[in-house]
Amino acid sequence: MSNEWVDRLGGYPSLWRRRHLLGLEELSAEEITCILDKATIFKQLLAEGHRRIPLLVGKTVCNLFFENSTRTRTSFGLAARRLGADVVDFSAATSSLSKGETVIDTARNLEAMGMEAVVVRHRTPGTPHLLAQNVHCSVINAGDGAHEHPTQGLLDIMTIRELRGRIEGLTVALVGDIAHSRTARSNIWGLKKLGAHVIVCGPSTLVSPRWQELGVEVSYHLDDILPRCDVLNLLRIQFERQARRPFPSVREYVHLYAMTRQRMARTKPDILIMAPGPINRGVEMTAEVADGPQSAILQQVTNGVAVRMAVLWLLTGTPRLAS
Ligand code: CP
């Protein structure tokens, strides 16, 4: 498979042997760096104005989303189309799931129509892993419950590397609803493998001390950690996943954990403000912080397309993958 686009990408990496992307926990630092390097080249190609990089012509990617999404679903679809693949957008709401068909049977039937990759989001942790054991095509985890969201972790790390030039030695704080966050886990695995110091910070109802077992620092006091952070990734309070509110009032959460102009004054001058989106404006941060000069939030979204192009190409762009 030699063509000008593969050459521009520096060739298909010999270290890449995976058929699925289920989480960052199982990837090595070299594999993560490989995805980031390829994504950086894809981003450059897009910036040069290339809107069609036909590396996956004749292949089909299926978006199999059982939960809502704006960024992930759209950018996987866009990434696949930029690579020349066909895209099938499966709608759970109007599917035969309502007649009792299982998720596995649904995926098998879609695969039987000729899919090379299934991008799956499901509220139940482990669903992508289950599908990977039951289909022959590539399975990409687009978020499974509170477990992992590997492409979100990758695009977050790509954005930090792009803006800071490195990951090693940086202090990155994940602030907010850690308990319900698949983004937190993927960030932790990826950032730690690349040498960052990671802090998880939020109310004790949303941040268990057991997070230390993953090798991260746990803090309940944002004001204490602010001056030593290089990056703040502000995670959304996932009200929809909580039967009971984990703090007395939103006002109290804002008082203790929201990034405001006053708190920005206490950070390093080059602090990066990030958020996986969607954001609750006025809860995790004020609008002036979200839209301010230190915010990288929309750059994260831009990088999501390049990361997903890299992932789709690595997983399905060559016939020589084994497992
Ligand atoms: N960050 C993220 O996963 O956003 P969506 O839920 O809109 O895909």
Short mmCIF file of C-alpha atoms and ligand atoms in Angstrom, two decimals:
data_model
loop_
_atom_site.label_atom_id
_atom_site.label_comp_id
_atom_site.label_asym_id
_atom_site.label_seq_id
_atom_site.Cartn_x
_atom_site.Cartn_y
_atom_site.Cartn_z
CA MET A 1 0.00 0.00 0.00
CA SER A 2 2.30 2.71 -1.25
CA ASN A 3 0.91 6.00 -2.39
CA GLU A 4 1.64 9.68 -1.92
CA TRP A 5 -0.65 9.98 1.11
CA VAL A 6 0.98 7.07 2.91
CA ASP A 7 4.34 8.67 2.13
CA ARG A 8 3.15 12.01 3.55
CA LEU A 9 2.16 10.13 6.70
CA GLY A 10 5.66 8.70 7.00
CA GLY A 11 4.48 5.20 6.05
CA TYR A 12 2.31 2.75 7.93
CA PRO A 13 3.99 2.24 11.33
CA SER A 14 5.50 -1.21 11.81
CA LEU A 15 4.73 -1.11 15.56
CA TRP A 16 0.97 -0.87 14.97
CA ARG A 17 -0.63 -4.34 15.28
CA ARG A 18 -4.03 -3.57 16.80
CA ARG A 19 -7.42 -4.10 15.23
CA HIS A 20 -9.46 -2.39 17.98
CA LEU A 21 -9.16 0.76 20.08
CA LEU A 22 -10.91 -0.04 23.34
CA GLY A 23 -9.03 2.14 25.82
CA LEU A 24 -5.76 3.92 26.57
CA GLU A 25 -5.10 1.59 29.51
CA GLU A 26 -3.88 -1.14 27.16
CA LEU A 27 -1.82 1.09 24.83
CA SER A 28 1.91 1.60 25.30
CA ALA A 29 3.49 5.07 25.34
CA GLU A 30 4.90 4.27 21.89
CA GLU A 31 1.46 3.42 20.50
CA ILE A 32 -0.06 6.59 21.96
CA THR A 33 2.78 8.67 20.53
CA CYS A 34 2.32 6.95 17.17
CA ILE A 35 -1.36 7.98 17.02
CA LEU A 36 -0.51 11.55 18.07
CA ASP A 37 2.24 11.80 15.44
CA LYS A 38 -0.05 10.58 12.66
CA ALA A 39 -2.86 12.86 13.86
CA THR A 40 -0.49 15.81 13.73
CA ILE A 41 0.30 15.02 10.08
CA PHE A 42 -3.39 14.61 9.26
CA LYS A 43 -4.04 18.00 10.88
CA GLN A 44 -1.32 19.54 8.73
CA LEU A 45 -2.81 18.00 5.57
CA LEU A 46 -6.24 19.37 6.48
CA ALA A 47 -4.71 22.78 7.17
CA GLU A 48 -3.14 22.69 3.69
CA GLY A 49 -6.67 22.47 2.33
CA HIS A 50 -6.89 18.76 1.55
CA ARG A 51 -10.50 17.79 2.13
CA ARG A 52 -10.20 14.28 0.76
CA ILE A 53 -7.28 12.04 1.63
CA PRO A 54 -8.41 8.81 -0.02
CA LEU A 55 -6.82 6.20 2.20
CA LEU A 56 -10.02 4.32 3.06
CA VAL A 57 -11.90 4.36 -0.23
CA GLY A 58 -14.27 1.40 -0.46
CA LYS A 59 -14.38 0.93 3.32
CA THR A 60 -17.39 1.57 5.52
CA VAL A 61 -17.48 2.95 9.05
CA CYS A 62 -20.59 2.57 11.21
CA ASN A 63 -21.40 5.03 13.99
CA LEU A 64 -23.22 2.88 16.56
CA PHE A 65 -24.24 5.36 19.25
CA PHE A 66 -26.62 4.35 22.04
CA GLU A 67 -26.04 7.65 23.86
CA ASN A 68 -26.24 11.20 22.57
CA SER A 69 -23.22 12.92 21.11
CA THR A 70 -22.35 16.06 19.21
CA ARG A 71 -18.54 16.12 18.95
CA THR A 72 -17.58 12.44 18.87
CA ARG A 73 -20.22 11.24 16.45
CA THR A 74 -19.82 14.16 14.06
CA SER A 75 -16.04 14.08 14.05
CA PHE A 76 -15.86 10.30 13.49
CA GLY A 77 -18.23 10.75 10.54
CA LEU A 78 -16.21 13.66 9.21
CA ALA A 79 -12.92 11.84 9.72
CA ALA A 80 -14.17 8.78 7.83
CA ARG A 81 -15.48 10.90 4.95
CA ARG A 82 -12.24 12.90 4.75
CA LEU A 83 -10.52 9.52 4.28
CA GLY A 84 -12.91 8.54 1.48
CA ALA A 85 -14.84 5.94 3.50
CA ASP A 86 -18.61 5.50 3.49
CA VAL A 87 -20.37 6.25 6.79
CA VAL A 88 -23.46 4.57 8.20
CA ASP A 89 -25.13 6.46 11.04
CA PHE A 90 -27.07 3.94 13.11
CA SER A 91 -29.92 5.41 15.12
CA ALA A 92 -30.62 3.40 18.27
CA ALA A 93 -33.92 5.19 18.85
CA THR A 94 -35.47 3.98 15.58
CA SER A 95 -33.75 0.58 15.39
CA SER A 96 -34.95 -2.95 16.12
CA LEU A 97 -33.42 -2.70 19.60
CA SER A 98 -36.94 -1.66 20.60
CA LYS A 99 -38.10 -5.14 19.49
CA GLY A 100 -35.63 -6.82 21.81
CA GLU A 101 -32.67 -7.32 19.48
CA THR A 102 -29.42 -7.44 21.43
CA VAL A 103 -26.49 -5.08 20.97
CA ILE A 104 -24.35 -7.98 19.76
CA ASP A 105 -26.93 -9.11 17.21
CA THR A 106 -27.32 -5.51 16.08
CA ALA A 107 -23.57 -5.17 15.54
CA ARG A 108 -23.34 -8.57 13.80
CA ASN A 109 -26.15 -7.66 11.42
CA LEU A 110 -24.57 -4.32 10.59
CA GLU A 111 -21.23 -6.06 10.06
CA ALA A 112 -22.92 -8.53 7.69
CA MET A 113 -23.76 -5.59 5.43
CA GLY A 114 -20.04 -4.92 5.09
CA MET A 115 -18.46 -2.69 7.73
CA GLU A 116 -14.74 -2.37 8.34
CA ALA A 117 -15.16 -0.47 11.62
CA VAL A 118 -17.83 0.09 14.24
CA VAL A 119 -17.60 3.16 16.46
CA VAL A 120 -19.61 2.40 19.57
CA ARG A 121 -20.87 4.51 22.47
CA HIS A 122 -22.92 2.82 25.18
CA ARG A 123 -23.83 3.59 28.77
CA THR A 124 -22.64 0.16 29.93
CA PRO A 125 -18.90 -0.14 30.61
CA GLY A 126 -17.32 -2.96 28.59
CA THR A 127 -19.80 -2.90 25.69
CA PRO A 128 -17.06 -2.19 23.08
CA HIS A 129 -14.97 -5.02 24.56
CA LEU A 130 -17.93 -7.40 24.26
CA LEU A 131 -18.49 -6.39 20.65
CA ALA A 132 -14.80 -6.83 19.85
CA GLN A 133 -15.13 -10.47 20.95
CA ASN A 134 -18.16 -11.01 18.74
CA VAL A 135 -17.46 -9.26 15.44
CA HIS A 136 -14.62 -9.47 12.94
CA CYS A 137 -14.38 -5.78 12.07
CA SER A 138 -12.54 -3.11 14.06
CA VAL A 139 -14.27 -1.79 17.18
CA ILE A 140 -13.58 1.72 18.44
CA ASN A 141 -14.73 2.78 21.88
CA ALA A 142 -16.45 6.18 21.64
CA GLY A 143 -17.29 6.15 25.36
CA ASP A 144 -18.47 3.25 27.54
CA GLY A 145 -20.23 4.36 30.69
CA ALA A 146 -17.77 5.91 33.11
CA HIS A 147 -14.97 3.62 31.91
CA GLU A 148 -13.01 5.07 28.96
CA HIS A 149 -13.26 7.50 26.05
CA PRO A 150 -9.92 6.86 24.37
CA THR A 151 -10.18 9.25 21.41
CA GLN A 152 -11.17 12.05 23.81
CA GLY A 153 -8.08 11.29 25.88
CA LEU A 154 -5.95 11.29 22.72
CA LEU A 155 -7.28 14.61 21.44
CA ASP A 156 -6.81 16.18 24.87
CA ILE A 157 -3.22 14.97 25.01
CA MET A 158 -2.58 16.05 21.42
CA THR A 159 -3.81 19.55 22.27
CA ILE A 160 -1.52 19.80 25.30
CA ARG A 161 1.47 18.50 23.32
CA GLU A 162 0.75 20.94 20.49
CA LEU A 163 0.49 23.96 22.78
CA ARG A 164 3.18 23.04 25.31
CA GLY A 165 5.54 21.01 23.12
CA ARG A 166 5.66 18.09 25.55
CA ILE A 167 3.71 16.06 28.08
CA GLU A 168 6.55 14.84 30.30
CA GLY A 169 6.96 16.88 33.46
CA LEU A 170 3.70 18.82 33.12
CA THR A 171 1.15 18.97 35.93
CA VAL A 172 -2.36 18.36 34.61
CA ALA A 173 -5.39 18.69 36.89
CA LEU A 174 -8.70 17.04 36.05
CA VAL A 175 -11.31 19.03 37.94
CA GLY A 176 -14.97 18.27 38.62
CA ASP A 177 -17.10 15.18 38.17
CA ILE A 178 -14.35 12.57 38.23
CA ALA A 179 -16.68 9.80 39.42
CA HIS A 180 -18.77 9.73 36.25
CA SER A 181 -16.03 10.66 33.80
CA ARG A 182 -14.76 8.26 31.15
CA THR A 183 -12.62 11.15 29.90
CA ALA A 184 -10.84 11.26 33.27
CA ARG A 185 -9.77 7.63 33.05
CA SER A 186 -8.52 7.90 29.48
CA ASN A 187 -6.62 11.10 30.33
CA ILE A 188 -5.06 9.49 33.38
CA TRP A 189 -3.82 6.42 31.49
CA GLY A 190 -2.51 8.43 28.56
CA LEU A 191 -0.96 11.32 30.47
CA LYS A 192 0.78 9.11 32.99
CA LYS A 193 2.26 6.86 30.31
CA LEU A 194 3.73 9.97 28.68
CA GLY A 195 5.20 11.25 31.97
CA ALA A 196 2.79 13.89 33.27
CA HIS A 197 1.87 14.41 36.91
CA VAL A 198 -1.92 14.11 37.16
CA ILE A 199 -4.14 15.56 39.89
CA VAL A 200 -7.84 14.76 40.25
CA CYS A 201 -9.74 17.47 42.11
CA GLY A 202 -13.35 17.98 43.12
CA PRO A 203 -15.85 17.45 45.94
CA SER A 204 -15.31 14.30 47.98
CA THR A 205 -18.65 12.97 46.73
CA LEU A 206 -17.22 12.97 43.19
CA VAL A 207 -13.56 12.15 43.91
CA SER A 208 -12.82 9.00 45.88
CA PRO A 209 -9.43 8.73 47.63
CA ARG A 210 -9.10 5.40 45.80
CA TRP A 211 -8.12 7.29 42.63
CA GLN A 212 -4.65 7.35 44.19
CA GLU A 213 -4.42 3.68 43.25
CA LEU A 214 -4.10 4.81 39.63
CA GLY A 215 -0.99 6.78 40.58
CA VAL A 216 -2.59 10.21 40.63
CA GLU A 217 -2.69 12.91 43.32
CA VAL A 218 -6.11 13.51 44.88
CA SER A 219 -7.11 17.00 45.99
CA TYR A 220 -10.31 18.48 47.33
CA HIS A 221 -9.06 22.07 47.25
CA LEU A 222 -8.73 23.67 43.83
CA ASP A 223 -7.31 26.87 45.30
CA ASP A 224 -4.41 24.92 46.83
CA ILE A 225 -3.33 23.24 43.60
CA LEU A 226 -3.99 26.11 41.16
CA PRO A 227 -0.55 27.78 41.24
CA ARG A 228 1.34 24.62 40.24
CA CYS A 229 -0.90 23.42 37.41
CA ASP A 230 0.11 23.70 33.75
CA VAL A 231 -3.24 22.45 32.47
CA LEU A 232 -6.75 22.46 33.92
CA ASN A 233 -9.17 20.05 32.24
CA LEU A 234 -12.57 21.05 33.61
CA LEU A 235 -14.93 18.08 33.51
CA ARG A 236 -18.65 18.61 33.23
CA ILE A 237 -20.88 17.86 36.17
CA GLN A 238 -22.95 15.04 34.69
CA PHE A 239 -26.25 15.89 36.35
CA GLU A 240 -28.07 13.38 34.10
CA ARG A 241 -26.16 10.44 35.65
CA GLN A 242 -26.85 11.44 39.26
CA ALA A 243 -29.94 10.40 41.18
CA ARG A 244 -29.03 12.86 43.92
CA ARG A 245 -27.03 16.07 43.61
CA PRO A 246 -23.49 15.40 44.95
CA PHE A 247 -23.15 18.85 46.54
CA PRO A 248 -25.61 21.08 48.41
CA SER A 249 -26.08 23.57 45.58
CA VAL A 250 -24.58 24.58 42.24
CA ARG A 251 -23.71 27.87 43.89
CA GLU A 252 -21.53 26.06 46.42
CA TYR A 253 -19.81 24.05 43.67
CA VAL A 254 -19.11 27.26 41.75
CA HIS A 255 -17.71 28.88 44.91
CA LEU A 256 -15.22 26.04 45.45
CA TYR A 257 -14.41 24.67 41.98
CA ALA A 258 -15.47 26.92 39.10
CA MET A 259 -12.73 28.65 37.13
CA THR A 260 -13.38 32.36 37.30
CA ARG A 261 -11.45 35.52 36.47
CA GLN A 262 -10.36 35.68 40.11
CA ARG A 263 -8.97 32.15 40.05
CA MET A 264 -7.30 32.74 36.67
CA ALA A 265 -5.26 35.48 38.36
CA ARG A 266 -3.71 32.81 40.62
CA THR A 267 -2.61 30.42 37.86
CA LYS A 268 0.60 30.27 35.86
CA PRO A 269 0.37 32.92 33.13
CA ASP A 270 0.42 30.27 30.37
CA ILE A 271 -2.15 27.95 31.98
CA LEU A 272 -4.19 25.92 29.49
CA ILE A 273 -7.93 25.75 30.11
CA MET A 274 -9.48 22.67 28.56
CA ALA A 275 -12.81 20.85 28.66
CA PRO A 276 -14.01 17.79 26.80
CA GLY A 277 -17.41 19.34 26.17
CA PRO A 278 -20.23 19.82 26.47
CA ILE A 279 -19.71 22.46 29.16
CA ASN A 280 -22.16 23.87 31.67
CA ARG A 281 -21.36 27.57 31.34
CA GLY A 282 -21.35 29.18 34.75
CA VAL A 283 -20.81 25.86 36.54
CA GLU A 284 -17.37 24.44 35.67
CA MET A 285 -16.18 27.83 34.44
CA THR A 286 -17.47 31.27 33.64
CA ALA A 287 -18.14 32.26 30.04
CA GLU A 288 -15.16 34.63 30.05
CA VAL A 289 -12.83 31.75 30.98
CA ALA A 290 -14.40 29.38 28.43
CA ASP A 291 -14.00 31.97 25.68
CA GLY A 292 -10.83 33.59 27.04
CA PRO A 293 -7.28 33.65 25.68
CA GLN A 294 -6.11 30.64 27.69
CA SER A 295 -8.95 28.42 26.50
CA ALA A 296 -8.04 25.56 24.15
CA ILE A 297 -11.56 24.11 24.09
CA LEU A 298 -12.27 24.60 20.39
CA GLN A 299 -8.74 23.54 19.45
CA GLN A 300 -9.53 20.25 21.21
CA VAL A 301 -12.55 19.85 18.94
CA THR A 302 -10.49 20.61 15.84
CA ASN A 303 -7.90 18.04 16.91
CA GLY A 304 -10.65 15.47 17.39
CA VAL A 305 -11.08 15.13 13.62
CA ALA A 306 -7.34 14.56 13.05
CA VAL A 307 -7.09 12.07 15.93
CA ARG A 308 -10.06 10.09 14.60
CA MET A 309 -8.60 10.09 11.08
CA ALA A 310 -5.38 8.67 12.51
CA VAL A 311 -7.23 6.02 14.51
CA LEU A 312 -9.43 4.95 11.57
CA TRP A 313 -6.44 4.74 9.25
CA LEU A 314 -4.28 2.79 11.70
CA LEU A 315 -7.06 0.30 12.49
CA THR A 316 -8.50 -0.25 9.02
CA GLY A 317 -6.02 1.16 6.54
CA THR A 318 -4.02 -1.97 6.01
CA PRO A 319 -4.95 -5.61 5.44
CA ARG A 320 -2.13 -7.05 7.52
CA LEU A 321 -3.57 -6.73 11.01
CA ALA A 322 -3.97 -9.88 13.04
CA SER A 323 -5.82 -9.37 16.30
N1 CP B 1 -16.63 15.17 24.47
C1 CP B 1 -17.62 14.39 23.97
O1 CP B 1 -17.58 13.16 24.00
O2 CP B 1 -18.65 15.12 23.45
P1 CP B 1 -19.96 14.46 22.82
O3 CP B 1 -20.71 13.79 23.94
O4 CP B 1 -20.71 15.62 22.23
O5 CP B 1 -19.53 13.46 21.79
#
